[in-house]
């Protein structure tokens, strides 16, 4: 139950600052949805818990190309061609179906907005699937907009997609911050665009040696706390 007052999402004022936010495993618990879908898939006769674990591992946190993942699943479960044909849609639909709105994330977005930040989603993926996720999680009403790599023709970590998001949001990139869980795409991309990043560690060690994340948080609400503290301390990019 969300009880915080909704500050609204009107046109940005000159004082507003852009908060770029990743979607998968930042605003939404994609990993949890994959886990729940995998257990559902593995509950069919002849399948077991090891199959569910295999599915989660094969997904590689969303990094495995979907068509390739479908082929791998078809092979492992010896699916007939007819069953394989609908698997991509089942994979995508199953993930969305298992997403649950997170009131703590919504409250954190509203807390950021109340402090003058304009949340704007910057995500790699297909337009149809990412927009389904945004709506399923109730986030489409909580952010000012989104840029999705497929629609943009650009992908994180390309700094050009960060510039495009700022243009779409109508806010300057040089006062923006980024929150995301991908060291390379989110924090590396932001860094290349001159934007400070807050990395969601998700219990993983920082994987890059080229640079260290400026700030680290263990959840999106925690990242907003970190952001508001940094802003209050007058830290600028
Ligand atoms: Mg992510």
Short mmCIF file of C-alpha atoms and ligand atoms in Angstrom, two decimals:
data_model
loop_
_atom_site.label_atom_id
_atom_site.label_comp_id
_atom_site.label_asym_id
_atom_site.label_seq_id
_atom_site.Cartn_x
_atom_site.Cartn_y
_atom_site.Cartn_z
CA UNK A 1 0.00 0.00 0.00
CA UNK A 2 1.49 3.30 -1.09
CA UNK A 3 0.45 6.17 1.09
CA UNK A 4 3.03 8.87 0.30
CA UNK A 5 1.68 11.99 -1.35
CA UNK A 6 2.27 11.97 -5.06
CA UNK A 7 4.21 15.11 -6.04
CA UNK A 8 3.06 14.69 -9.65
CA UNK A 9 5.01 14.58 -12.85
CA UNK A 10 4.44 17.88 -14.64
CA UNK A 11 6.84 19.67 -16.94
CA UNK A 12 10.34 19.96 -15.45
CA UNK A 13 11.21 23.23 -13.76
CA UNK A 14 14.68 24.80 -14.27
CA UNK A 15 15.76 23.66 -10.81
CA UNK A 16 14.92 20.02 -11.49
CA UNK A 17 17.67 17.49 -11.93
CA UNK A 18 17.66 14.40 -14.08
CA UNK A 19 17.84 11.03 -12.36
CA UNK A 20 18.61 8.34 -14.91
CA UNK A 21 17.56 4.90 -13.69
CA UNK A 22 18.13 1.44 -15.11
CA UNK A 23 15.09 -0.89 -15.21
CA UNK A 24 16.07 -4.58 -14.89
CA UNK A 25 17.33 -5.45 -11.43
CA UNK A 26 17.32 -1.78 -10.46
CA UNK A 27 13.66 -0.68 -10.42
CA UNK A 28 12.30 -4.17 -10.92
CA UNK A 29 13.38 -7.48 -9.43
CA UNK A 30 13.99 -9.21 -12.74
CA UNK A 31 16.07 -11.93 -11.07
CA UNK A 32 13.18 -12.78 -8.74
CA UNK A 33 10.74 -12.95 -11.65
CA UNK A 34 13.09 -15.23 -13.60
CA UNK A 35 13.43 -17.47 -10.57
CA UNK A 36 9.66 -17.72 -10.12
CA UNK A 37 9.11 -18.36 -13.84
CA UNK A 38 11.83 -21.03 -13.88
CA UNK A 39 10.28 -22.85 -10.93
CA UNK A 40 6.89 -22.75 -12.65
CA UNK A 41 8.40 -24.11 -15.89
CA UNK A 42 10.23 -26.82 -13.97
CA UNK A 43 7.07 -27.89 -12.11
CA UNK A 44 5.82 -29.77 -15.20
CA UNK A 45 5.95 -33.58 -15.03
CA UNK A 46 9.43 -34.99 -15.60
CA UNK A 47 11.20 -31.78 -14.56
CA UNK A 48 12.77 -30.95 -11.21
CA UNK A 49 14.48 -28.26 -9.12
CA UNK A 50 17.78 -28.81 -10.94
CA UNK A 51 15.99 -27.78 -14.14
CA UNK A 52 14.84 -24.55 -12.51
CA UNK A 53 18.41 -23.79 -11.41
CA UNK A 54 19.64 -24.56 -14.91
CA UNK A 55 17.12 -22.14 -16.44
CA UNK A 56 18.21 -19.33 -14.10
CA UNK A 57 21.89 -19.98 -14.88
CA UNK A 58 21.20 -20.19 -18.63
CA UNK A 59 19.47 -16.79 -18.56
CA UNK A 60 22.74 -15.27 -17.29
CA UNK A 61 20.92 -12.37 -15.66
CA UNK A 62 19.30 -11.53 -19.01
CA UNK A 63 22.59 -11.39 -20.89
CA UNK A 64 22.00 -14.58 -22.90
CA UNK A 65 20.42 -13.57 -26.23
CA UNK A 66 16.76 -14.61 -26.12
CA UNK A 67 16.79 -16.61 -29.36
CA UNK A 68 19.84 -18.55 -28.18
CA UNK A 69 18.28 -19.18 -24.78
CA UNK A 70 15.14 -20.51 -26.46
CA UNK A 71 17.27 -22.91 -28.54
CA UNK A 72 19.12 -24.07 -25.39
CA UNK A 73 15.84 -24.68 -23.53
CA UNK A 74 14.38 -26.55 -26.51
CA UNK A 75 17.42 -28.80 -26.58
CA UNK A 76 17.60 -29.50 -22.85
CA UNK A 77 13.91 -30.31 -22.51
CA UNK A 78 13.75 -32.05 -25.91
CA UNK A 79 10.82 -29.88 -26.94
CA UNK A 80 9.06 -30.70 -30.21
CA UNK A 81 9.36 -27.98 -32.88
CA UNK A 82 5.74 -27.02 -32.26
CA UNK A 83 6.46 -26.43 -28.55
CA UNK A 84 9.63 -24.48 -29.31
CA UNK A 85 7.84 -22.00 -31.55
CA UNK A 86 5.92 -20.42 -28.68
CA UNK A 87 8.80 -20.51 -26.24
CA UNK A 88 10.13 -17.00 -26.87
CA UNK A 89 6.70 -15.51 -26.20
CA UNK A 90 6.32 -17.73 -23.10
CA UNK A 91 9.74 -16.68 -21.85
CA UNK A 92 8.97 -12.97 -22.25
CA UNK A 93 5.38 -13.24 -21.05
CA UNK A 94 6.34 -15.44 -18.10
CA UNK A 95 8.91 -12.93 -16.90
CA UNK A 96 6.39 -10.08 -17.01
CA UNK A 97 3.70 -12.21 -15.34
CA UNK A 98 5.98 -12.93 -12.42
CA UNK A 99 6.98 -9.30 -11.79
CA UNK A 100 5.47 -7.81 -8.67
CA UNK A 101 5.10 -4.08 -7.98
CA UNK A 102 7.45 -3.01 -5.19
CA UNK A 103 6.00 -0.33 -2.92
CA UNK A 104 9.44 0.47 -1.48
CA UNK A 105 10.71 1.33 -4.99
CA UNK A 106 7.65 3.51 -5.66
CA UNK A 107 8.13 5.34 -2.37
CA UNK A 108 11.82 5.91 -3.19
CA UNK A 109 10.94 7.32 -6.63
CA UNK A 110 8.44 9.69 -5.01
CA UNK A 111 11.00 10.71 -2.38
CA UNK A 112 13.45 11.57 -5.17
CA UNK A 113 10.78 13.49 -7.06
CA UNK A 114 9.79 15.45 -3.97
CA UNK A 115 13.46 16.49 -3.67
CA UNK A 116 13.49 17.86 -7.22
CA UNK A 117 14.80 14.86 -9.13
CA UNK A 118 13.09 13.74 -12.33
CA UNK A 119 13.33 9.95 -12.66
CA UNK A 120 13.80 8.80 -16.24
CA UNK A 121 14.34 5.15 -17.19
CA UNK A 122 17.28 4.26 -19.42
CA UNK A 123 17.21 0.58 -20.34
CA UNK A 124 18.65 -1.87 -22.85
CA UNK A 125 16.07 -4.20 -24.37
CA UNK A 126 13.16 -4.37 -26.75
CA UNK A 127 10.51 -1.66 -26.64
CA UNK A 128 7.54 -4.03 -26.30
CA UNK A 129 9.05 -6.09 -23.48
CA UNK A 130 10.49 -3.19 -21.48
CA UNK A 131 7.22 -1.23 -21.72
CA UNK A 132 5.28 -4.32 -20.57
CA UNK A 133 7.58 -4.57 -17.55
CA UNK A 134 7.19 -0.86 -16.74
CA UNK A 135 3.40 -1.19 -16.79
CA UNK A 136 3.26 -4.51 -14.94
CA UNK A 137 5.37 -3.03 -12.12
CA UNK A 138 3.26 0.16 -12.10
CA UNK A 139 6.34 2.24 -12.91
CA UNK A 140 5.04 3.89 -16.08
CA UNK A 141 3.09 6.30 -13.86
CA UNK A 142 6.01 6.97 -11.52
CA UNK A 143 8.71 8.10 -13.96
CA UNK A 144 8.85 11.01 -16.38
CA UNK A 145 9.60 8.78 -19.35
CA UNK A 146 11.99 6.22 -20.73
CA UNK A 147 14.49 5.54 -23.47
CA UNK A 148 14.80 1.92 -24.59
CA UNK A 149 17.83 0.81 -26.59
CA UNK A 150 15.85 -0.86 -29.38
CA UNK A 151 13.82 2.28 -30.03
CA UNK A 152 16.84 4.56 -29.68
CA UNK A 153 19.07 2.55 -31.99
CA UNK A 154 21.74 2.95 -29.29
CA UNK A 155 22.67 0.84 -26.26
CA UNK A 156 24.22 1.55 -22.90
CA UNK A 157 27.15 2.00 -22.30
CA UNK A 158 27.23 4.27 -25.38
CA UNK A 159 27.26 7.81 -23.89
CA UNK A 160 25.09 8.94 -26.81
CA UNK A 161 22.07 7.14 -25.30
CA UNK A 162 22.60 9.05 -22.03
CA UNK A 163 22.60 12.31 -24.01
CA UNK A 164 19.45 11.22 -25.84
CA UNK A 165 17.68 10.49 -22.54
CA UNK A 166 18.56 13.97 -21.24
CA UNK A 167 17.22 15.55 -24.43
CA UNK A 168 14.00 13.55 -24.17
CA UNK A 169 13.63 14.52 -20.52
CA UNK A 170 14.27 18.19 -21.32
CA UNK A 171 16.93 18.40 -18.60
CA UNK A 172 20.69 18.98 -18.71
CA UNK A 173 22.91 15.93 -18.53
CA UNK A 174 25.64 17.80 -16.66
CA UNK A 175 23.55 17.84 -13.45
CA UNK A 176 22.26 14.28 -13.85
CA UNK A 177 23.02 11.15 -11.85
CA UNK A 178 22.60 7.49 -12.78
CA UNK A 179 21.49 4.51 -10.68
CA UNK A 180 21.95 0.98 -12.05
CA UNK A 181 23.18 -2.55 -11.36
CA UNK A 182 25.40 -3.05 -14.42
CA UNK A 183 29.00 -2.00 -13.83
CA UNK A 184 29.68 -1.71 -17.53
CA UNK A 185 26.39 -0.53 -19.08
CA UNK A 186 25.13 1.72 -16.28
CA UNK A 187 28.11 2.96 -14.32
CA UNK A 188 30.66 2.74 -17.13
CA UNK A 189 28.26 4.35 -19.59
CA UNK A 190 27.38 7.11 -17.15
CA UNK A 191 31.05 7.73 -16.47
CA UNK A 192 31.73 8.06 -20.21
CA UNK A 193 28.88 10.58 -20.39
CA UNK A 194 30.26 12.57 -17.43
CA UNK A 195 27.46 11.45 -15.10
CA UNK A 196 28.12 10.18 -11.55
CA UNK A 197 26.75 6.74 -10.89
CA UNK A 198 25.44 4.77 -7.92
CA UNK A 199 26.00 1.05 -8.42
CA UNK A 200 23.58 -1.53 -7.00
CA UNK A 201 25.94 -4.32 -6.00
CA UNK A 202 23.37 -7.15 -5.59
CA UNK A 203 25.94 -9.01 -3.50
CA UNK A 204 28.44 -9.13 -6.35
CA UNK A 205 31.99 -7.82 -6.17
CA UNK A 206 32.78 -4.87 -8.44
CA UNK A 207 33.94 -6.60 -11.67
CA UNK A 208 35.98 -3.90 -13.40
CA UNK A 209 39.58 -2.87 -12.85
CA UNK A 210 39.61 0.20 -15.12
CA UNK A 211 37.72 2.30 -12.54
CA UNK A 212 35.83 2.00 -9.29
CA UNK A 213 32.20 2.99 -8.72
CA UNK A 214 31.85 6.37 -7.06
CA UNK A 215 29.08 5.10 -4.81
CA UNK A 216 27.52 1.74 -4.04
CA UNK A 217 24.08 0.82 -2.68
CA UNK A 218 22.34 -2.41 -1.81
CA UNK A 219 18.90 -1.54 -3.19
CA UNK A 220 17.16 1.17 -5.19
CA UNK A 221 15.67 2.82 -2.06
CA UNK A 222 19.15 2.82 -0.51
CA UNK A 223 20.56 4.36 -3.70
CA UNK A 224 18.04 7.20 -3.42
CA UNK A 225 19.19 7.77 0.19
CA UNK A 226 22.78 7.93 -1.08
CA UNK A 227 21.76 10.33 -3.85
CA UNK A 228 19.86 12.69 -1.58
CA UNK A 229 22.71 12.74 0.95
CA UNK A 230 25.24 13.51 -1.79
CA UNK A 231 23.02 16.25 -3.20
CA UNK A 232 22.45 17.73 0.26
CA UNK A 233 26.22 17.80 0.76
CA UNK A 234 26.47 19.83 -2.43
CA UNK A 235 28.35 17.17 -4.34
CA UNK A 236 28.30 17.85 -8.03
CA UNK A 237 29.41 15.75 -10.94
MG1 LIG B 1 20.02 -3.78 -14.88
#
